Short mmCIF file of C-alpha atoms in Angstrom, two decimals:
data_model
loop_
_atom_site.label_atom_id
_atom_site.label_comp_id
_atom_site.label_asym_id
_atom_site.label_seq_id
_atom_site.Cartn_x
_atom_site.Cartn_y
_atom_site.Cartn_z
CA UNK A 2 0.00 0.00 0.00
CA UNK A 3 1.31 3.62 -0.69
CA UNK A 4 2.52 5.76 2.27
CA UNK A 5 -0.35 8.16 2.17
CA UNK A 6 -2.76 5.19 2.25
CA UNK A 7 -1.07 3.83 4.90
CA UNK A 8 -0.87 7.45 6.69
CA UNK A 9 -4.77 7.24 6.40
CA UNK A 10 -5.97 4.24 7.56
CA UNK A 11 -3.43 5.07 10.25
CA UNK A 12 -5.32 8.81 10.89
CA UNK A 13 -8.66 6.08 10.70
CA UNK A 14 -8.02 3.52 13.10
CA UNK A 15 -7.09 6.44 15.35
CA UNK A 16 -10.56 8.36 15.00
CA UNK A 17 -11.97 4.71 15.47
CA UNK A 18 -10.78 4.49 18.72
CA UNK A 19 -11.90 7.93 20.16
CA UNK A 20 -15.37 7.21 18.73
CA UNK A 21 -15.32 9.82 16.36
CA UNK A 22 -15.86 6.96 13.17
CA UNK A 23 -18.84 8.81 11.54
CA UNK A 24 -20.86 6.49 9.06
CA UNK A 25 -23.07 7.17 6.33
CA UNK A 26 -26.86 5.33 6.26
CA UNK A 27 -29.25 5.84 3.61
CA UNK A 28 -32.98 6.29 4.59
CA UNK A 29 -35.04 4.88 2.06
CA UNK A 30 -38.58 7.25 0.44
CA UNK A 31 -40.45 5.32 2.99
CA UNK A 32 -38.44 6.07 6.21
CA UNK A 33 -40.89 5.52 8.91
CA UNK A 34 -38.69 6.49 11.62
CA UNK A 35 -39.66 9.35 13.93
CA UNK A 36 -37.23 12.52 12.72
CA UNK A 37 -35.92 14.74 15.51
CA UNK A 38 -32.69 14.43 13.76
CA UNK A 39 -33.38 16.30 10.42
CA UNK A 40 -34.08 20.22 10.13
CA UNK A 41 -37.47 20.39 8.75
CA UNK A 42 -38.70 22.08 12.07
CA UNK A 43 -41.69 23.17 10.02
CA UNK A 44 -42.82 20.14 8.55
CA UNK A 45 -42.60 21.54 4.93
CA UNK A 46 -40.42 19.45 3.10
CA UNK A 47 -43.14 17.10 2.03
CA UNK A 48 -46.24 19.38 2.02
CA UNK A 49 -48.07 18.92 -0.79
CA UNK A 50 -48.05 22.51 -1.97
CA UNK A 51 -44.19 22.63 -1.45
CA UNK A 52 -44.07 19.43 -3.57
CA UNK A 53 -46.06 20.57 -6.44
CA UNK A 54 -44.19 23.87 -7.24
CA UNK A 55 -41.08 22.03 -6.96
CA UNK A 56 -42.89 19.26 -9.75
CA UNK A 57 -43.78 22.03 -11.96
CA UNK A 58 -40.71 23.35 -11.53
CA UNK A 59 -38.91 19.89 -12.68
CA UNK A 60 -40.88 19.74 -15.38
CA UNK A 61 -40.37 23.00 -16.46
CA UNK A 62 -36.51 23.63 -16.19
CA UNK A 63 -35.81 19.76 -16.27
CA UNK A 64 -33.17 18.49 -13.33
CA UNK A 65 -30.33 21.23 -13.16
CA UNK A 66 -29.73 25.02 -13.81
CA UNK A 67 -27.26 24.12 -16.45
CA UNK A 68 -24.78 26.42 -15.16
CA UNK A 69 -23.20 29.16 -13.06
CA UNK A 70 -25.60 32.22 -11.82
CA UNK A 71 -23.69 34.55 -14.10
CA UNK A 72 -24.16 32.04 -16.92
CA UNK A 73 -27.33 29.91 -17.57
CA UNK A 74 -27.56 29.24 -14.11
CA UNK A 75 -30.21 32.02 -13.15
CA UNK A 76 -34.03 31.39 -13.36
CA UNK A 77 -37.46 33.25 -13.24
CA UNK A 78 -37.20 30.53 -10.05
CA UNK A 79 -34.57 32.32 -8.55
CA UNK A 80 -35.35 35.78 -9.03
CA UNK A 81 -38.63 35.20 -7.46
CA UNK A 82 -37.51 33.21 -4.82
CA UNK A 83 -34.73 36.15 -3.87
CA UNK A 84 -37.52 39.02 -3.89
CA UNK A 85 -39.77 37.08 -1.14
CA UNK A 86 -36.69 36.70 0.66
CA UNK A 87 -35.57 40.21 0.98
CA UNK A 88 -39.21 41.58 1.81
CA UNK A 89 -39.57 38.72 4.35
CA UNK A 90 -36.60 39.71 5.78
CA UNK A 91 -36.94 43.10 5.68
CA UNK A 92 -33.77 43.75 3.33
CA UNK A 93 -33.06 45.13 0.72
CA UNK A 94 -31.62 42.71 -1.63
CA UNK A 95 -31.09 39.00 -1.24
CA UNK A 96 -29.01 36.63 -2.89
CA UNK A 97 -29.11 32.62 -3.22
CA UNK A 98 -26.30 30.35 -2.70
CA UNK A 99 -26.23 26.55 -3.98
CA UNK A 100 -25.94 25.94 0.20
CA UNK A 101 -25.77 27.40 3.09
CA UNK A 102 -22.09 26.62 3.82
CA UNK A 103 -20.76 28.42 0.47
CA UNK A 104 -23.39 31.42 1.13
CA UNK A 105 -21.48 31.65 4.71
CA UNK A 106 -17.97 31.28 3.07
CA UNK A 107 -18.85 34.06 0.19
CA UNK A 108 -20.42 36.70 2.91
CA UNK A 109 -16.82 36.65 5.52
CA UNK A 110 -14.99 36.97 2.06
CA UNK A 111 -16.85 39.48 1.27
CA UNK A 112 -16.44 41.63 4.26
CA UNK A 113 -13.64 40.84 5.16
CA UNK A 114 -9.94 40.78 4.39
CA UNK A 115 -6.53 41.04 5.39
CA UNK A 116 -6.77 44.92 6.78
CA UNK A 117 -10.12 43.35 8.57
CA UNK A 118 -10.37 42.28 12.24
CA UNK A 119 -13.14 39.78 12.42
CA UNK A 120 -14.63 38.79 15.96
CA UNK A 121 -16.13 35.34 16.16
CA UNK A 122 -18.40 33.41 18.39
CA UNK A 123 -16.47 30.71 20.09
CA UNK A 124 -19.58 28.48 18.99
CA UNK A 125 -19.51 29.62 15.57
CA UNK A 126 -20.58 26.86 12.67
CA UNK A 127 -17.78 25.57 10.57
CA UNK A 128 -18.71 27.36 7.57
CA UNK A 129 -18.37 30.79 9.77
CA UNK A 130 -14.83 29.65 11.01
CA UNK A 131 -13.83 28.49 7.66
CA UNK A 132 -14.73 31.56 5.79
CA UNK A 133 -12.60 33.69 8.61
CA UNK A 134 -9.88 31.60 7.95
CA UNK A 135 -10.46 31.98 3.93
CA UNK A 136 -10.51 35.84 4.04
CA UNK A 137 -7.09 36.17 5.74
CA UNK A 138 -8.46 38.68 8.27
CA UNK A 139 -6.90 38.33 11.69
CA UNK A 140 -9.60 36.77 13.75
CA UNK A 141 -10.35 37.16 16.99
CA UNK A 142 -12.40 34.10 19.22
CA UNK A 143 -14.99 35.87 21.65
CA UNK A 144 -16.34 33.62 24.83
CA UNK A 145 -19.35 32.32 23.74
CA UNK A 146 -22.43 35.35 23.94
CA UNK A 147 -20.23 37.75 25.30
CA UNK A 148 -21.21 41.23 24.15
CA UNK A 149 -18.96 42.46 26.44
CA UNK A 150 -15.75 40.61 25.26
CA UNK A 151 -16.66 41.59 21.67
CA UNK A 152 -16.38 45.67 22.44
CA UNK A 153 -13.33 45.07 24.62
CA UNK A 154 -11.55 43.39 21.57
CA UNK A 155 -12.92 46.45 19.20
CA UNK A 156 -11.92 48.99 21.50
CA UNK A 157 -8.34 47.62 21.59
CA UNK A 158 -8.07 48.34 17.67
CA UNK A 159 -9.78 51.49 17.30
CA UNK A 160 -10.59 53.15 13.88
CA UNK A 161 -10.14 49.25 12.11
CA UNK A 162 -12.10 48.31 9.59
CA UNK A 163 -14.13 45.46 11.86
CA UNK A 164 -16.32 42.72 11.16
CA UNK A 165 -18.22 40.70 14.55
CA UNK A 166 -19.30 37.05 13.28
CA UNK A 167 -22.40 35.17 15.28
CA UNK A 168 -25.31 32.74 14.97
CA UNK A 169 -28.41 33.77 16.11
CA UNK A 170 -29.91 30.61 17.34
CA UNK A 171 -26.58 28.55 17.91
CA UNK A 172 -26.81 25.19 16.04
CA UNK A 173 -25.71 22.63 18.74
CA UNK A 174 -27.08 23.89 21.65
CA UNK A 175 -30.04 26.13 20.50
CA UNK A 176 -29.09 29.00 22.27
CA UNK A 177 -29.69 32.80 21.55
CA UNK A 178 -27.52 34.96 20.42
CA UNK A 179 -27.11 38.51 22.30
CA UNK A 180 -28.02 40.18 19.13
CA UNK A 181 -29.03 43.33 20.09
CA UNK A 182 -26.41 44.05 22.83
CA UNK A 183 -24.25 42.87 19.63
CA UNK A 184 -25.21 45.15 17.23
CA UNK A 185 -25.04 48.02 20.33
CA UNK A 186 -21.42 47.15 20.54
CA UNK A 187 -20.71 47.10 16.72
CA UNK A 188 -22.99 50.16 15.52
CA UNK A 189 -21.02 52.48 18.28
CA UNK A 190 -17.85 51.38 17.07
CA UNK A 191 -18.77 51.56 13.18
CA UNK A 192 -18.31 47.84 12.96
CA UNK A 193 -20.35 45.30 10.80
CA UNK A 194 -22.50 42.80 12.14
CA UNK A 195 -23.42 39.54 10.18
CA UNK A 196 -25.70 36.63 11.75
CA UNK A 197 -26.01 33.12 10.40
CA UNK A 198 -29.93 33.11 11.19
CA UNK A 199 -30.01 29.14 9.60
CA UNK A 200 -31.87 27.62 12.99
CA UNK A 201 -33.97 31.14 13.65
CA UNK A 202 -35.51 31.87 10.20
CA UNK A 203 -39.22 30.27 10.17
CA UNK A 204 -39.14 29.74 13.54
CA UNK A 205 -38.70 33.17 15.69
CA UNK A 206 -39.69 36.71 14.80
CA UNK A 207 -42.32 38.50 13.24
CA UNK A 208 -44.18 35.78 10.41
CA UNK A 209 -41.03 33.62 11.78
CA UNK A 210 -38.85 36.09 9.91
CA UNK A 211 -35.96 35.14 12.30
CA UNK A 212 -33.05 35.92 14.92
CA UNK A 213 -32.80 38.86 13.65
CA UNK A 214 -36.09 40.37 13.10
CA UNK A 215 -36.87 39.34 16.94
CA UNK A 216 -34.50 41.87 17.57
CA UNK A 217 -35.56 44.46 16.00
CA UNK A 218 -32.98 45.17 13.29
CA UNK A 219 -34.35 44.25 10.48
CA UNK A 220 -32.92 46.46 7.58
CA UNK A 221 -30.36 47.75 9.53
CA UNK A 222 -27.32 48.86 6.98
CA UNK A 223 -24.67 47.53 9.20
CA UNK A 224 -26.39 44.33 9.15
CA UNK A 225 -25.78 40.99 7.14
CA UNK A 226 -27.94 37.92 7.39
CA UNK A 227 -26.89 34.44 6.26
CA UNK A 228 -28.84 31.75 6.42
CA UNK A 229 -30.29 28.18 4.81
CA UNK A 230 -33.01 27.07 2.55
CA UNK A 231 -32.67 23.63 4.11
CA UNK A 232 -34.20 23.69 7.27
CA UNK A 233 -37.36 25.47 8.26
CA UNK A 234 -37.94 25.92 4.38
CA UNK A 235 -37.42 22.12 4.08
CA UNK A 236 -35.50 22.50 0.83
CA UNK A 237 -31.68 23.13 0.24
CA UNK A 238 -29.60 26.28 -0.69
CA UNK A 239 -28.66 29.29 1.00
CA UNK A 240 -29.05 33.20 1.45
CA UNK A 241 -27.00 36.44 2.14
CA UNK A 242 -29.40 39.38 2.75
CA UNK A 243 -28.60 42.83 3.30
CA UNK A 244 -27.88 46.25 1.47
CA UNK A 245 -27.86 46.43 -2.17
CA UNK A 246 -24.59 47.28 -2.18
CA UNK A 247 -23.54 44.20 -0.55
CA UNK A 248 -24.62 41.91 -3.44
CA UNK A 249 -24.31 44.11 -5.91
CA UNK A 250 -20.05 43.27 -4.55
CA UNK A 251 -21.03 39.59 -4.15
CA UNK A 252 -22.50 38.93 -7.81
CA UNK A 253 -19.47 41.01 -9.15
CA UNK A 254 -16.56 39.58 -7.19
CA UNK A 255 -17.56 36.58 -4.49
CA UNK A 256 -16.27 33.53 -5.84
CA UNK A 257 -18.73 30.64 -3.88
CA UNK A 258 -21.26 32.66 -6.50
CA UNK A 259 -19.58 33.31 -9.39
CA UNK A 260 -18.01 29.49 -10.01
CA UNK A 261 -20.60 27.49 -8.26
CA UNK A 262 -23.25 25.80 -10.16
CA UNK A 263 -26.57 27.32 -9.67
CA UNK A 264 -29.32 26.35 -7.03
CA UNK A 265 -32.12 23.96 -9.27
CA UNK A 266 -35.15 25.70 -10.33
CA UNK A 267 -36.99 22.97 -8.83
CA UNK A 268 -35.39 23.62 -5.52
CA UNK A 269 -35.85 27.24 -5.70
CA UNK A 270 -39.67 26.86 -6.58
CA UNK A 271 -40.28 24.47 -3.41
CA UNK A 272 -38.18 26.36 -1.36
CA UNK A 273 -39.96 29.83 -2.57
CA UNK A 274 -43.35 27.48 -1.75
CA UNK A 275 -42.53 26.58 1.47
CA UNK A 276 -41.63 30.48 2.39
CA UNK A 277 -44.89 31.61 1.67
CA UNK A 278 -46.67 28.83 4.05
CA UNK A 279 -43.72 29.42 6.68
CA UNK A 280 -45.27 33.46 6.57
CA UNK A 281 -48.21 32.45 8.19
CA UNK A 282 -47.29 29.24 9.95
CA UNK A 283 -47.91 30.86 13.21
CA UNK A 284 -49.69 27.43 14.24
CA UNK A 285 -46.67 25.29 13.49
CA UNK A 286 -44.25 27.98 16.05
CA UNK A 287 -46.37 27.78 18.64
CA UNK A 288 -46.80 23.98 18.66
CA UNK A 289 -42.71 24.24 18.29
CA UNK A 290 -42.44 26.11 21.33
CA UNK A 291 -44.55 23.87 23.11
CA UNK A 292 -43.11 20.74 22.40
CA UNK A 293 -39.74 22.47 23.26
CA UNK A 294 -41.24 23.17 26.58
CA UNK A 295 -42.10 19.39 26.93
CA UNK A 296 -38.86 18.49 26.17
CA UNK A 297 -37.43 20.39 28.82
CA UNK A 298 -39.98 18.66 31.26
CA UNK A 299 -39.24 15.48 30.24
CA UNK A 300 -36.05 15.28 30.20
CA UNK A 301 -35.55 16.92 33.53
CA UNK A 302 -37.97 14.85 34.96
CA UNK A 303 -35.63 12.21 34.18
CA UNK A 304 -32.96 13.73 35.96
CA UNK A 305 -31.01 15.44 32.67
CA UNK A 306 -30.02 19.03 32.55
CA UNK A 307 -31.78 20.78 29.67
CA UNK A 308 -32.11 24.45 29.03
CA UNK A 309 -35.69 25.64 27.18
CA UNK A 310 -33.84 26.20 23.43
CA UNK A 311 -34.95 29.33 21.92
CA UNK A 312 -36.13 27.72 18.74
CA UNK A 313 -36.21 24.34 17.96
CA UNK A 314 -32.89 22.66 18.80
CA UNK A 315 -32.01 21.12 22.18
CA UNK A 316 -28.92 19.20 23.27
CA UNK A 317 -28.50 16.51 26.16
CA UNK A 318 -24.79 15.79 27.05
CA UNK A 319 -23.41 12.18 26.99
CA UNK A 320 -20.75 10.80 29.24
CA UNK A 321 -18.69 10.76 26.00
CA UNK A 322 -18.47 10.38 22.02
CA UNK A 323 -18.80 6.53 22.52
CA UNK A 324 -21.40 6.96 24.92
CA UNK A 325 -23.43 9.03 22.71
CA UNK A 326 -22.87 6.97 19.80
CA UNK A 327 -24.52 3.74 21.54
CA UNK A 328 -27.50 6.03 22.80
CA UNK A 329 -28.14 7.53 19.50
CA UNK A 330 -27.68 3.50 18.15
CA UNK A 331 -30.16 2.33 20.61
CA UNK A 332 -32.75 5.27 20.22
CA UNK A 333 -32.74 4.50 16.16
CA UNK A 334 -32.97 0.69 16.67
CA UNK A 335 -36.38 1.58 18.45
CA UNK A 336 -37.36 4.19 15.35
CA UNK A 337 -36.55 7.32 16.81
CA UNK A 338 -33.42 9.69 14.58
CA UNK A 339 -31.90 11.58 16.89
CA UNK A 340 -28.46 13.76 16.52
CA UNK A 341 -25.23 12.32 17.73
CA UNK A 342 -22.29 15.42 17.60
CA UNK A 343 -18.95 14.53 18.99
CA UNK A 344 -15.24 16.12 18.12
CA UNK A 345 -15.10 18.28 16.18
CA UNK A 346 -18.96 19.39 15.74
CA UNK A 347 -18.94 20.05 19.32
CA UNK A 348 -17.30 23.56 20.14
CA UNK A 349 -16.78 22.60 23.90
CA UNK A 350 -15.16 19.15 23.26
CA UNK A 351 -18.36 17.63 25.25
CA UNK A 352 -20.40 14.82 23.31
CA UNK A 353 -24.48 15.20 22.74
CA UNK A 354 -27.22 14.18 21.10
CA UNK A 355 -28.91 16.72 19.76
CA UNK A 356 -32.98 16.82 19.64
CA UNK A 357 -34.38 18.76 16.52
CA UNK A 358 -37.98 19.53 17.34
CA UNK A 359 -40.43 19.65 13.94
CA UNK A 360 -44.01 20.28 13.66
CA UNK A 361 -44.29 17.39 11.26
CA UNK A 362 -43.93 14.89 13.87
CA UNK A 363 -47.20 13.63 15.40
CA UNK A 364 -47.89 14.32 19.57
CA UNK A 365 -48.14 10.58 19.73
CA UNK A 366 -45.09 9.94 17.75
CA UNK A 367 -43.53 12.83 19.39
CA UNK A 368 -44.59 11.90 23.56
CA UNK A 369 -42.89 8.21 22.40
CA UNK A 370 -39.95 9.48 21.20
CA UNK A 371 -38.92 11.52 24.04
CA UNK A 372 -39.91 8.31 26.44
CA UNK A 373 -37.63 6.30 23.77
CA UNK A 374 -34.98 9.13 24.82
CA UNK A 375 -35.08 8.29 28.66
CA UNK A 376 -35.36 5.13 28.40
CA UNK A 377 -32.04 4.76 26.03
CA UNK A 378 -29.56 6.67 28.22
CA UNK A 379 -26.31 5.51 29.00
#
């Protein structure tokens, strides 16, 4: 065997033995197992009405955009889809992205570079960290929700160009994001402020317009929003939202738009279908927020320590990566999906599973799977 082969089963039997092996299993159409794994916290990625736009969308456009944005690549689809998504969010423009990672990567490259300090949640996604490191900016980690460690590092470089880097509802625990104290800190200081809203959007704010919109700065011009297609919108693809000016500088220069493959019409349709339900799905939030609240009861009841999320996403902490491997195992051999994140998902080094809560899961299915939960721990 070649010395780089070698080198990697090497690098494999090691990850093997810390538990950190990660496995792909393919769920067949008719998956009966109860979801609190996947991100369709509003239940949309099979409504009917979602499904049929995206059909006569297919048939339409046929299977792919063909292209690049800039090329073939952009659609009647698209430009549709983008307009909803800037008046839902109360921007000015928006912009889609074949996924939320590369919309992530192209919005830190675009405001930020090497003259740039960038400030960034010690719980940031991958796709946040990654684009820091792509930009070349000198990046700064801030504790976790610290408002107050974010101006200190600001006011120790004053007058530089400065971009601060969160979540808004953190995706492994579920917590919230100071964002107004945030944007306090950065609009005083003539920062920039951009929030990955992926785990907010459809499920807080005004018509479940997100993080940010909760807080009240909606159309702000020193604020950017990120965020997915793929998870309250049940589809796939991704967003930046913001000033015109922003992606009028993305479409011209960022390069996870202007070389990536265009977002399928058919996607864009469903996903542009599913917006316009999620609007005025105030139902499906409130029956989120209540099942988050029986979560909480539940599971404390049983003796774990669970905060009340504020969306949709809850963690419970395993005794370790192996640990939470055999519970997550266990729960799925009795039909419950629930999230397993160890090393390096994990930005405290701890091992959960993680509990996605969606509105498309029955209250039987639902009361059984928590009870599966319980009954499952290590």
């Amino acid at each position: 065997m070649a010395a780089w082969l070698t080198a990697l089963e090497r690098l494999a039997r090691s990850r093997a033995k810390a538990g950190l092996t990660r496995e792909l299993r393919p769920r067949p159409a008719d998956d009966d197992v109860v979801d609190l794994a996947g991100n369709d916290y509003l239940g949309l990625a099979r409504h009917p009405e979602v499904v049929a736009a995206a059909a006569t969308a297919l048939s339409a456009y046929g299977l792919g955009a063909t292209g690049s944005r800039l090329v073939r690549g952009s659609t009647e689809a698209h430009a549709e889809l983008e307009s909803d998504l800037a008046g839902w969010l109360g921007a000015e423009q928006a912009l889609v992205y074949s996924s939320g990672y590369l919309a992530n990567l192209g919005a830190v490259r675009a405001l930020a570079d090497k003259h740039t300090l960038v400030v960034s949640d010690a719980y940031n996604h991958a796709s946040l960290i990654d684009g820091c490191k792509m930009s070349g900016a000198e990046t700064v980690v801030a504790p976790h929700g610290d408002s107050a460690a974010v101006a200190a590092v600001l006011d120790a470089a004053p007058g530089r160009p400065a971009l601060v880097v969160t979540e808004s509802v953190f995706s492994v625990d579920g917590d919230l994001a100071p964002l107004a104290a945030l944007h306090e800190v950065t609009s005083a200081r003539g920062a920039l402020l951009l929030v990955d809203d992926a785990h907010a959007l459809g499920v807080l704010g005004p018509q479940g317009a997100g993080g940010v919109a909760a807080a009240g700065l909606s159309g702000a011009p020193d604020v950017v929003v990120t965020a997915t297609l793929s998870k309250s919108l049940g589809g796939a693809g991704g967003l930046i939202a913001g000033p015109r000016q922003i992606v009028r500088h993305l479409v011209d220069t960022g390069r996870t738009f202007i070389y990536d493959t265009a977002l399928p019409p058919a996607v864009a349709a469903g996903a542009h279908a599913a917006l316009r339900i999620a609007r005025e799905a105030g139902d499906r939030r409130a029956l989120l927020a209540a099942r988050a609240e029986q979560t909480v009861r539940r599971l404390g009841a049983a003796g774990f320590a669970v905060r009340r999320p504020a969306g949709a996403v809850l963690s419970v902490t395993a005794p370790g990566p192996e640990a939470a491997l055999a519970w997550a195992a266990d729960c799925r051999d009795r039909g419950i999906a629930v999230g397993c994140f160890r090393p390096p998902s994990t930005p405290d080094g701890s091992s959960r599973l993680r509990l996605t809560l969606s509105a498309g899961v029955s209250d039987v299915d639902f009361a059984r799977a928590l009870d599966v939960i319980v009954e499952c721990a290590p």
